[in-house]
């Protein structure tokens, strides 16, 4: 029995008692995760308000209490959160750094800008930590997405019909070693390894773009759909804020891994998010890829 | 006076006495460096034979004693080098790994294949070392490109009119730190950093492809030709075979850095190659980029 069958049997868990929970804010970036979280929170009976920085993202949350924010209007945001009695905050989805030189901060934002700029210059981890501290100093608790959807973070498991080969397992081990090193330097959370060679290392471009360029590498060093080689490995940065920005895969990741000719995907058990897991498993089984979660808690 | 002026004054160096030197083999990959080396060696009066693995590359060496090789015909290659009395070998240009599963080795190649495959699975550094050992065990001395063209490897210098800004210098420092870490893991030799954020890390795709994807990143995190931000940093891997595969930049690198909106390029003094330096400096000055070599011997 694959883990997916076991998962299906276990997935009817008891819902948490949410009546006593404070109002929840969702700061939503792009991708499918924020919508899944908003729906799950509402299904659990929670009061939820959604905040987006990109007006185009607001459409995905029709029916929710949705607010379009300007990065630098920190005072406005804090006043609004106070008015809405926000007690907990979850951040999810891809949010790109703003161009700090173009921000027009309000008075509160102006006070915070020097600390934010100094943090940004040290990298994404420092920037995220600085943002988290701003909310915490106002009494807003940051919760991770899996506090709302526990099944997002996988246990150790083989989710697909296909299993990694002996060669894949060696590539996976190297992939974790390299991804942890990239993470320690706050470069990125993903890497593609094939037959011992690091084909691609992820930085600001994101996983999908990285997989697309693997498909453009010379035939000799990569796999193809007809002869799969190589693995995508994603794991958390050793020092990252684990409540925000855990590495994630979803159905699109599987589709890009397929086009890149990979054998499969390995993510960190306990340290990554599998978004829309049923769809991920179905897509991987259809393409003949493996998906495993391993090496974590 | 910029370093380029000093360089121009110094460049009429005395040619080495080459009459007593053994016959030279050049294993040539793609790019302009192999042609420059072949011409320089001939101008110095050396007997030179050129070996290419890709028949399309042979055209660039018309007028030279040129041989098209099959990676796996090691016995044929060694016999040929013996016949030509090859005593020294220089390897230059980009050579991609072959698809080892498709090689049809001769008897000598068959004997060496297990060691080569084992090395390849440990990464490019191990593979290059294994190849170097094969030649050395036959009494062929591997020489670095700068043994033929000393000016390829830069001393510490600012080569351009433009100098790095204070922000650029911080990005350069981070870039060297990250590039050395990538190199220690045998991932790659190049990185792009802008305002503290690692925009791209180079693996198998090469520097030009990396710079092209920087141009595709969201506007907010990168520069533009009208408002330059960020640096390309290249340095040698800490443990690499320094006679083969030092990181290189050339006029094309400058053109791609320009399109990526970068402020400039920093390479390791004493640990990198600047190919066609006059053209590199001219292009950088035309675009308004800086090029510096720093942090090395």
Coordinates of C-alpha atoms in Angstrom, one line a residue:
Chain A
X1 CA 0.0 0.0 0.0
X2 CA 1.4 3.4 -0.9
X3 CA 1.2 6.2 1.5
X4 CA -1.6 7.9 -0.5
X5 CA -4.0 5.1 0.4
X6 CA -3.0 5.3 4.1
X7 CA -3.4 9.1 3.9
X8 CA -6.9 8.7 2.4
X9 CA -7.9 6.5 5.2
X10 CA -6.6 8.9 7.8
X11 CA -7.8 12.1 6.3
X12 CA -11.2 12.3 8.1
X13 CA -9.6 13.9 11.1
X14 CA -11.6 15.6 13.8
X15 CA -11.9 19.4 13.2
X16 CA -10.4 21.6 15.8
X17 CA -12.7 23.7 18.0
X18 CA -12.4 27.1 16.4
X19 CA -15.2 29.0 18.2
X20 CA -12.7 30.4 20.8
X21 CA -10.0 31.3 18.3
X22 CA -9.2 34.9 17.5
X23 CA -9.9 36.5 14.1
X24 CA -7.4 35.3 11.5
X25 CA -5.6 37.4 8.9
X26 CA -4.3 35.8 5.7
X27 CA -1.6 37.7 3.9
X28 CA -1.9 36.1 0.5
X29 CA 0.7 35.9 -2.3
X30 CA 0.3 34.2 -5.6
X31 CA -0.4 30.4 -6.1
X32 CA -3.1 28.1 -5.0
X33 CA -2.1 27.7 -1.3
X34 CA -3.7 31.0 0.0
X35 CA -7.1 30.1 -1.5
X36 CA -7.0 26.6 0.0
X37 CA -6.2 28.1 3.4
X38 CA -8.9 30.7 3.2
X39 CA -11.5 28.0 2.3
X40 CA -10.2 25.7 5.0
X41 CA -10.3 28.4 7.7
X42 CA -13.8 29.3 6.7
X43 CA -14.9 25.7 6.7
X44 CA -13.6 25.5 10.3
X45 CA -15.8 28.4 11.2
X46 CA -13.1 30.9 11.7
X47 CA -13.5 34.6 11.1
X48 CA -11.0 35.4 8.4
X49 CA -9.8 38.6 6.5
X50 CA -7.6 38.4 3.4
X51 CA -4.9 40.9 2.6
X52 CA -3.2 41.1 -0.8
X53 CA -0.5 43.4 -2.1
X54 CA -1.4 42.8 -5.7
X55 CA -4.9 44.0 -6.7
X56 CA -5.1 41.2 -9.3
X57 CA -4.9 38.6 -6.6
X58 CA -8.1 40.0 -4.9
X59 CA -10.3 38.3 -7.4
X60 CA -9.4 34.9 -6.2
X61 CA -11.0 35.8 -2.8
X62 CA -14.4 37.0 -3.8
X63 CA -16.8 36.2 -1.0
X64 CA -14.1 36.8 1.6
X65 CA -13.4 40.1 3.5
X66 CA -10.6 41.1 1.2
X67 CA -8.3 44.2 1.5
X68 CA -5.7 45.4 -1.1
X69 CA -2.6 46.8 0.7
X70 CA 0.3 48.9 -0.1
X71 CA 3.5 47.5 1.3
X72 CA 4.6 50.7 2.9
X73 CA 1.3 51.7 4.5
X74 CA 2.2 50.0 7.7
X75 CA 0.1 52.3 9.9
X76 CA -3.0 51.8 7.7
X77 CA -2.5 48.1 7.9
X78 CA -2.0 48.0 11.7
X79 CA -5.1 50.2 12.3
X80 CA -7.1 48.0 10.0
X81 CA -6.0 44.8 11.8
X82 CA -6.8 46.3 15.1
X83 CA -10.3 47.3 13.9
X84 CA -10.8 43.8 12.7
X85 CA -9.6 42.4 16.0
X86 CA -7.0 40.2 14.2
X87 CA -5.2 37.9 16.7
X88 CA -3.5 35.5 14.4
X89 CA -1.8 35.9 11.0
X90 CA -0.9 33.3 8.4
X91 CA 1.3 34.3 5.4
X92 CA 1.2 32.1 2.3
X93 CA 1.9 32.1 -1.4
X94 CA 4.6 33.8 -3.3
X95 CA 5.2 37.4 -2.5
X96 CA 8.1 39.2 -4.3
X97 CA 10.2 41.8 -2.6
X98 CA 9.0 45.3 -3.4
X99 CA 11.3 47.8 -5.0
X100 CA 12.2 49.6 -1.8
X101 CA 13.3 52.7 -3.6
X102 CA 9.8 53.2 -5.0
X103 CA 7.9 52.8 -1.7
X104 CA 5.9 55.7 -0.3
X105 CA 5.6 54.8 3.3
X106 CA 3.2 56.4 5.8
X107 CA 4.4 57.7 9.1
X108 CA 4.5 54.3 10.8
X109 CA 6.1 52.8 7.7
X110 CA 8.7 55.6 7.7
X111 CA 9.7 54.7 11.3
X112 CA 10.2 51.0 10.3
X113 CA 11.8 51.5 7.0
X114 CA 15.5 51.7 8.1
X115 CA 15.2 48.4 10.0
X116 CA 13.4 46.8 7.1
X117 CA 16.0 48.0 4.6
X118 CA 18.9 46.8 6.7
X119 CA 17.3 43.4 7.1
X120 CA 16.5 43.2 3.3
X121 CA 20.2 43.8 2.5
X122 CA 21.1 40.7 4.6
X123 CA 18.8 38.5 2.5
X124 CA 15.2 37.1 2.4
X125 CA 15.4 35.3 5.8
X126 CA 16.4 38.4 7.6
X127 CA 13.6 40.4 5.8
X128 CA 11.0 37.8 6.7
X129 CA 12.1 37.8 10.3
X130 CA 11.9 41.6 10.5
X131 CA 8.4 41.6 9.1
X132 CA 7.3 38.8 11.5
X133 CA 8.7 40.9 14.4
X134 CA 6.6 43.9 13.4
X135 CA 3.4 41.9 13.7
X136 CA 4.5 40.2 16.9
X137 CA 5.3 43.5 18.6
X138 CA 1.7 44.4 18.0
X139 CA 0.4 41.3 19.7
X140 CA -0.4 39.4 16.5
X141 CA 0.6 35.8 16.6
X142 CA 2.1 34.3 13.4
X143 CA 0.9 30.8 12.7
X144 CA 2.1 28.4 10.0
X145 CA -0.2 27.2 7.2
X146 CA -0.2 23.7 8.7
X147 CA -1.9 25.0 11.8
X148 CA -4.9 25.4 9.5
X149 CA -4.3 22.4 7.2
X150 CA -2.3 19.8 9.0
X151 CA -2.0 17.6 5.9
X152 CA 0.1 20.3 4.1
X153 CA 3.3 19.1 5.8
X154 CA 4.1 15.5 4.9
X155 CA 5.4 12.7 7.2
X156 CA 8.0 10.4 5.7
X157 CA 6.4 8.5 2.9
X158 CA 6.4 7.3 -0.7
X159 CA 3.3 8.9 -2.2
X160 CA 3.4 7.4 -5.7
X161 CA 3.3 4.1 -7.4
X162 CA 6.9 4.7 -8.7
X163 CA 9.7 4.4 -6.2
X164 CA 13.2 6.0 -6.5
X165 CA 15.8 3.8 -8.0
X166 CA 19.2 3.2 -6.4
X167 CA 20.7 5.9 -8.6
X168 CA 17.8 8.3 -7.7
X169 CA 18.5 7.7 -4.0
X170 CA 22.1 8.8 -4.4
X171 CA 21.0 11.9 -6.3
X172 CA 18.4 12.6 -3.6
X173 CA 21.1 12.4 -0.9
X174 CA 23.3 14.8 -2.8
X175 CA 20.3 17.0 -3.5
X176 CA 19.5 17.3 0.2
X177 CA 23.2 18.1 1.0
X178 CA 23.3 20.8 -1.7
X179 CA 19.9 22.2 -0.9
X180 CA 20.8 22.5 2.8
X181 CA 24.0 24.4 1.8
X182 CA 22.1 26.7 -0.5
X183 CA 19.6 27.3 2.3
X184 CA 22.2 28.0 4.8
X185 CA 23.4 30.8 2.6
X186 CA 19.8 32.0 2.1
X187 CA 20.1 31.4 -1.7
X188 CA 17.1 29.1 -2.2
X189 CA 15.3 25.9 -1.3
X190 CA 15.5 23.7 -4.4
X191 CA 18.0 21.9 -6.5
X192 CA 18.0 19.4 -9.4
X193 CA 20.6 16.6 -9.5
X194 CA 21.1 14.0 -12.2
X195 CA 23.7 11.2 -12.0
X196 CA 25.7 13.2 -9.4
X197 CA 25.7 16.5 -11.4
X198 CA 23.9 19.6 -10.1
X199 CA 21.9 20.6 -13.1
X200 CA 20.3 23.6 -11.5
X201 CA 20.2 25.6 -8.2
X202 CA 17.2 27.7 -7.3
X203 CA 17.6 31.4 -6.3
X204 CA 15.1 34.2 -6.9
X205 CA 13.5 32.7 -10.1
X206 CA 11.5 30.0 -8.3
X207 CA 11.1 26.2 -8.8
X208 CA 9.0 26.2 -11.9
X209 CA 11.5 28.5 -13.8
X210 CA 14.4 26.3 -12.6
X211 CA 12.7 23.2 -13.9
X212 CA 11.9 24.9 -17.3
X213 CA 15.6 25.6 -17.8
X214 CA 16.6 22.0 -17.0
X215 CA 14.5 21.1 -20.0
X216 CA 16.8 23.4 -22.1
X217 CA 20.1 21.8 -21.0
X218 CA 22.1 19.6 -23.4
X219 CA 20.4 16.2 -23.9
X220 CA 23.5 14.3 -22.7
X221 CA 23.4 15.5 -19.1
X222 CA 19.6 15.4 -18.4
X223 CA 16.7 13.0 -18.7
X224 CA 13.7 13.0 -21.0
X225 CA 10.1 11.8 -20.7
X226 CA 11.1 8.6 -22.5
X227 CA 14.2 8.0 -20.3
X228 CA 13.8 9.7 -17.0
X229 CA 16.9 10.9 -15.0
X230 CA 17.4 13.2 -12.1
X231 CA 15.5 14.4 -9.1
X232 CA 14.1 17.7 -7.8
X233 CA 14.9 18.1 -4.1
X234 CA 13.4 20.8 -1.9
X235 CA 14.0 21.3 1.8
X236 CA 13.7 24.1 4.4
X237 CA 16.7 26.5 5.0
X238 CA 18.4 25.5 8.2
X239 CA 17.8 28.9 9.8
X240 CA 14.6 30.0 8.2
X241 CA 11.4 31.2 9.9
X242 CA 9.5 28.0 9.6
X243 CA 6.1 29.5 10.1
X244 CA 6.5 31.4 6.8
X245 CA 7.9 30.4 3.5
X246 CA 8.4 26.6 3.9
X247 CA 9.4 25.1 0.5
X248 CA 6.4 23.9 -1.4
X249 CA 5.4 21.7 -4.3
X250 CA 2.0 21.4 -6.0
X251 CA 0.5 19.9 -9.2
X252 CA 2.3 22.5 -11.4
X253 CA 5.7 21.4 -9.9
X254 CA 4.9 17.8 -11.0
X255 CA 4.0 19.0 -14.5
X256 CA 7.3 20.9 -14.8
X257 CA 9.3 18.0 -13.4
X258 CA 7.7 15.8 -16.0
X259 CA 8.7 18.2 -18.8
X260 CA 12.2 18.4 -17.4
X261 CA 12.5 14.6 -17.8
X262 CA 13.1 14.0 -14.1
X263 CA 12.6 10.6 -12.3
X264 CA 10.9 12.3 -9.4
X265 CA 10.6 14.7 -6.5
X266 CA 11.9 14.4 -2.9
X267 CA 10.8 16.9 -0.3
X268 CA 11.7 17.2 3.4
X269 CA 9.3 15.4 5.6
X270 CA 8.2 17.8 8.3
X271 CA 9.9 20.7 6.6
X272 CA 7.9 21.3 3.3
X273 CA 4.4 21.8 2.1
X274 CA 2.7 19.5 -0.5
X275 CA -0.2 21.7 -1.8
X276 CA -3.2 19.9 -3.1
X277 CA -1.7 16.5 -2.3
X278 CA -4.3 14.4 -4.1
X279 CA -3.7 16.2 -7.3
X280 CA 0.0 16.0 -6.9
X281 CA -0.2 12.2 -6.4
X282 CA -2.6 11.8 -9.3
X283 CA -0.4 13.8 -11.7
X284 CA 2.8 12.1 -10.6
X285 CA 1.3 8.6 -11.1
X286 CA -0.1 9.7 -14.5
X287 CA 3.4 10.9 -15.6
X288 CA 5.2 8.0 -14.0
X289 CA 7.2 10.1 -11.5
X290 CA 7.9 9.4 -7.9
X291 CA 7.2 11.8 -5.1
X292 CA 8.6 11.0 -1.7
X293 CA 8.9 12.9 1.6
X294 CA 12.0 12.0 3.6
X295 CA 14.8 13.0 5.9
X296 CA 12.8 15.1 8.3
X297 CA 11.0 14.8 11.5
Chain B
X1 CA 44.7 55.9 -15.0
X2 CA 42.6 52.8 -15.2
X3 CA 44.3 49.4 -15.3
X4 CA 43.5 49.0 -19.0
X5 CA 45.9 51.8 -19.8
X6 CA 48.6 50.2 -17.6
X7 CA 47.8 46.9 -19.3
X8 CA 48.2 48.4 -22.7
X9 CA 51.6 49.7 -21.8
X10 CA 52.8 46.4 -20.4
X11 CA 51.4 44.1 -23.0
X12 CA 54.4 44.1 -25.3
X13 CA 56.0 41.3 -23.2
X14 CA 59.0 39.3 -24.4
X15 CA 57.8 36.1 -26.0
X16 CA 59.0 32.9 -24.3
X17 CA 61.6 30.7 -26.0
X18 CA 59.4 27.9 -27.4
X19 CA 61.9 26.1 -29.7
X20 CA 62.7 23.6 -26.9
X21 CA 59.0 23.0 -25.9
X22 CA 57.3 19.7 -26.7
X23 CA 54.4 19.4 -29.1
X24 CA 51.2 20.9 -27.7
X25 CA 47.7 19.4 -27.9
X26 CA 44.7 21.6 -27.4
X27 CA 41.4 19.9 -26.5
X28 CA 39.0 22.6 -27.6
X29 CA 35.4 23.1 -26.5
X30 CA 33.1 25.9 -27.6
X31 CA 33.7 29.6 -27.2
X32 CA 36.4 31.9 -28.3
X33 CA 39.2 31.0 -25.9
X34 CA 40.4 27.8 -27.8
X35 CA 40.9 29.8 -31.0
X36 CA 42.8 32.5 -29.2
X37 CA 45.1 29.9 -27.6
X38 CA 45.7 28.1 -30.9
X39 CA 46.7 31.3 -32.6
X40 CA 48.9 32.4 -29.7
X41 CA 50.7 29.1 -29.5
X42 CA 51.3 29.2 -33.3
X43 CA 52.5 32.8 -33.1
X44 CA 55.0 31.6 -30.4
X45 CA 56.3 29.0 -32.9
X46 CA 54.9 26.0 -31.1
X47 CA 53.9 22.8 -32.9
X48 CA 50.2 22.4 -32.0
X49 CA 47.5 19.9 -32.7
X50 CA 43.8 20.6 -32.0
X51 CA 41.3 18.0 -30.8
X52 CA 37.6 18.6 -30.8
X53 CA 34.7 16.3 -29.7
X54 CA 32.1 18.2 -31.8
X55 CA 32.7 18.1 -35.6
X56 CA 31.1 21.5 -35.9
X57 CA 33.9 23.0 -33.8
X58 CA 36.6 21.8 -36.3
X59 CA 35.7 24.6 -38.8
X60 CA 37.1 27.2 -36.4
X61 CA 40.5 25.6 -36.6
X62 CA 41.1 25.4 -40.4
X63 CA 44.8 25.8 -41.0
X64 CA 45.6 23.8 -37.9
X65 CA 46.3 20.1 -37.5
X66 CA 42.8 19.3 -36.3
X67 CA 41.3 15.9 -35.2
X68 CA 37.7 15.1 -34.4
X69 CA 37.5 12.7 -31.5
X70 CA 35.0 10.4 -30.0
X71 CA 35.0 10.7 -26.2
X72 CA 35.2 7.0 -25.6
X73 CA 37.9 6.1 -28.2
X74 CA 40.6 6.6 -25.6
X75 CA 43.0 4.1 -27.1
X76 CA 42.7 5.8 -30.5
X77 CA 43.3 9.2 -28.9
X78 CA 46.4 8.0 -26.9
X79 CA 47.9 6.3 -30.0
X80 CA 47.4 9.5 -32.0
X81 CA 49.0 11.7 -29.3
X82 CA 51.9 9.4 -29.1
X83 CA 52.3 9.5 -32.9
X84 CA 52.2 13.3 -32.8
X85 CA 54.8 13.3 -29.9
X86 CA 52.4 15.4 -27.7
X87 CA 54.2 16.4 -24.5
X88 CA 51.8 19.1 -23.2
X89 CA 48.1 19.4 -23.2
X90 CA 45.9 22.5 -22.7
X91 CA 42.1 22.1 -22.3
X92 CA 39.9 25.2 -23.0
X93 CA 36.4 26.1 -23.9
X94 CA 33.1 24.7 -22.8
X95 CA 32.8 20.9 -23.1
X96 CA 29.6 19.3 -21.9
X97 CA 29.5 15.9 -20.3
X98 CA 28.8 13.1 -22.7
X99 CA 25.8 10.9 -22.2
X100 CA 27.8 8.0 -20.7
X101 CA 25.1 5.5 -21.4
X102 CA 25.5 6.1 -25.1
X103 CA 29.3 5.9 -25.3
X104 CA 30.8 3.0 -27.4
X105 CA 34.3 2.8 -25.8
X106 CA 37.2 1.1 -27.5
X107 CA 39.3 -1.5 -25.5
X108 CA 41.3 1.2 -23.7
X109 CA 38.2 3.2 -23.0
X110 CA 36.4 0.1 -21.7
X111 CA 39.2 -0.3 -19.1
X112 CA 38.9 3.2 -17.9
X113 CA 35.1 3.6 -18.0
X114 CA 34.4 2.3 -14.5
X115 CA 36.7 4.8 -12.9
X116 CA 35.3 7.6 -15.1
X117 CA 31.7 6.8 -14.3
X118 CA 32.5 6.6 -10.5
X119 CA 34.2 10.0 -10.8
X120 CA 31.4 11.5 -12.8
X121 CA 28.8 10.5 -10.2
X122 CA 30.8 12.6 -7.6
X123 CA 30.6 15.8 -9.8
X124 CA 32.4 17.7 -12.4
X125 CA 35.5 18.4 -10.3
X126 CA 36.1 14.6 -9.8
X127 CA 35.4 13.9 -13.4
X128 CA 37.9 16.5 -14.6
X129 CA 40.5 15.2 -12.1
X130 CA 40.0 11.7 -13.4
X131 CA 40.5 12.8 -17.0
X132 CA 43.6 14.8 -16.1
X133 CA 45.1 11.7 -14.4
X134 CA 44.6 9.6 -17.5
X135 CA 46.8 12.0 -19.5
X136 CA 49.3 12.4 -16.8
X137 CA 49.7 8.7 -16.4
X138 CA 50.8 8.6 -20.1
X139 CA 53.4 11.3 -19.5
X140 CA 51.4 14.2 -21.0
X141 CA 51.7 17.3 -18.9
X142 CA 48.5 19.4 -18.4
X143 CA 49.2 23.1 -18.7
X144 CA 46.8 25.9 -17.9
X145 CA 45.7 28.4 -20.7
X146 CA 47.6 31.2 -19.0
X147 CA 50.9 29.3 -19.6
X148 CA 50.3 30.2 -23.3
X149 CA 48.6 33.6 -22.7
X150 CA 49.7 35.1 -19.4
X151 CA 47.3 38.1 -19.7
X152 CA 44.3 35.8 -19.5
X153 CA 44.4 35.7 -15.7
X154 CA 43.9 39.2 -14.2
X155 CA 45.8 40.8 -11.4
X156 CA 43.8 42.9 -8.9
X157 CA 42.5 45.8 -10.9
X158 CA 39.6 48.1 -11.9
X159 CA 39.5 47.7 -15.7
X160 CA 36.8 50.1 -16.6
X161 CA 35.9 53.8 -16.3
X162 CA 33.1 53.0 -13.9
X163 CA 33.9 51.9 -10.4
X164 CA 31.7 49.8 -8.1
X165 CA 29.5 51.9 -5.7
X166 CA 29.4 51.3 -1.9
X167 CA 26.3 49.2 -2.4
X168 CA 28.0 47.2 -5.2
X169 CA 31.0 46.5 -3.0
X170 CA 28.7 44.9 -0.4
X171 CA 27.0 42.8 -3.1
X172 CA 30.5 41.8 -4.4
X173 CA 31.5 40.7 -1.0
X174 CA 28.4 38.6 -0.6
X175 CA 28.8 37.3 -4.1
X176 CA 32.3 36.0 -3.4
X177 CA 31.1 34.4 -0.2
X178 CA 28.2 32.7 -2.0
X179 CA 30.2 31.7 -5.1
X180 CA 32.9 30.1 -2.9
X181 CA 30.2 28.1 -1.1
X182 CA 28.6 27.0 -4.5
X183 CA 32.1 26.1 -5.7
X184 CA 32.9 24.1 -2.6
X185 CA 29.9 21.9 -3.4
X186 CA 30.9 21.7 -7.0
X187 CA 27.7 23.4 -8.1
X188 CA 29.1 26.3 -10.2
X189 CA 31.3 29.3 -10.3
X190 CA 29.0 32.2 -10.7
X191 CA 26.3 34.2 -8.9
X192 CA 24.3 37.4 -9.3
X193 CA 23.6 39.5 -6.2
X194 CA 21.6 42.7 -6.0
X195 CA 21.0 44.7 -2.9
X196 CA 21.8 41.7 -0.7
X197 CA 19.5 39.3 -2.5
X198 CA 20.9 36.3 -4.5
X199 CA 19.1 36.7 -7.8
X200 CA 20.6 33.7 -9.5
X201 CA 23.1 30.9 -8.8
X202 CA 24.9 29.2 -11.7
X203 CA 24.9 25.4 -12.1
X204 CA 25.0 23.4 -15.4
X205 CA 23.3 26.1 -17.5
X206 CA 26.4 28.4 -17.7
X207 CA 26.8 32.1 -17.0
X208 CA 25.1 33.5 -20.1
X209 CA 21.9 31.6 -19.5
X210 CA 22.0 32.6 -15.8
X211 CA 22.2 36.3 -16.9
X212 CA 19.4 35.9 -19.3
X213 CA 17.1 34.7 -16.6
X214 CA 18.0 37.6 -14.3
X215 CA 16.5 39.8 -17.1
X216 CA 13.3 37.9 -16.7
X217 CA 12.9 38.4 -12.9
X218 CA 10.4 40.8 -11.5
X219 CA 11.4 44.4 -12.0
X220 CA 11.3 45.2 -8.3
X221 CA 14.2 43.0 -7.4
X222 CA 16.6 43.6 -10.2
X223 CA 18.1 46.5 -12.1
X224 CA 17.6 47.8 -15.6
X225 CA 19.8 49.5 -18.2
X226 CA 18.4 52.8 -17.1
X227 CA 19.0 52.1 -13.4
X228 CA 21.7 49.6 -12.9
X229 CA 21.7 47.3 -9.8
X230 CA 23.5 44.1 -8.9
X231 CA 26.7 42.4 -9.7
X232 CA 27.9 39.2 -11.4
X233 CA 30.6 37.5 -9.4
X234 CA 32.7 34.6 -10.7
X235 CA 35.5 32.8 -8.8
X236 CA 37.3 29.5 -8.8
X237 CA 35.9 26.6 -6.8
X238 CA 38.1 26.1 -3.7
X239 CA 39.1 22.6 -4.6
X240 CA 39.0 22.6 -8.4
X241 CA 41.7 21.6 -10.8
X242 CA 43.0 25.1 -11.6
X243 CA 44.8 24.1 -14.8
X244 CA 41.4 23.3 -16.4
X245 CA 38.1 25.0 -16.1
X246 CA 38.9 28.3 -14.3
X247 CA 35.8 30.6 -14.4
X248 CA 35.9 32.9 -17.4
X249 CA 34.3 36.0 -18.8
X250 CA 34.4 37.5 -22.3
X251 CA 32.7 40.2 -24.3
X252 CA 29.5 38.1 -24.5
X253 CA 29.3 38.0 -20.7
X254 CA 29.5 41.8 -20.6
X255 CA 26.7 42.0 -23.2
X256 CA 24.5 39.7 -21.1
X257 CA 25.3 41.6 -17.9
X258 CA 24.2 44.8 -19.6
X259 CA 20.9 43.3 -20.7
X260 CA 20.4 42.0 -17.1
X261 CA 20.6 45.6 -15.9
X262 CA 23.7 44.9 -13.7
X263 CA 26.1 47.5 -12.4
X264 CA 29.1 45.4 -13.2
X265 CA 31.2 42.3 -13.0
X266 CA 33.7 41.1 -10.4
X267 CA 36.0 38.2 -11.0
X268 CA 38.7 36.6 -8.8
X269 CA 42.1 38.1 -9.4
X270 CA 44.5 35.2 -10.0
X271 CA 41.6 32.7 -10.2
X272 CA 39.7 33.5 -13.4
X273 CA 40.2 34.2 -17.1
X274 CA 39.2 37.4 -18.9
X275 CA 39.0 36.3 -22.5
X276 CA 39.7 39.0 -25.2
X277 CA 40.3 41.6 -22.5
X278 CA 40.4 44.7 -24.8
X279 CA 37.0 43.8 -26.1
X280 CA 35.7 43.2 -22.6
X281 CA 36.9 46.6 -21.4
X282 CA 35.6 48.4 -24.5
X283 CA 32.2 46.8 -24.2
X284 CA 31.9 47.5 -20.5
X285 CA 32.9 51.1 -21.0
X286 CA 30.4 51.5 -23.8
X287 CA 27.5 50.1 -21.7
X288 CA 28.7 51.9 -18.5
X289 CA 29.4 48.7 -16.5
X290 CA 32.3 48.2 -14.2
X291 CA 34.7 45.2 -14.5
X292 CA 37.0 44.5 -11.6
X293 CA 39.3 41.7 -10.6
X294 CA 39.8 41.4 -6.9
X295 CA 40.2 39.2 -3.8
X296 CA 42.8 36.8 -5.2
X297 CA 46.6 36.4 -5.4

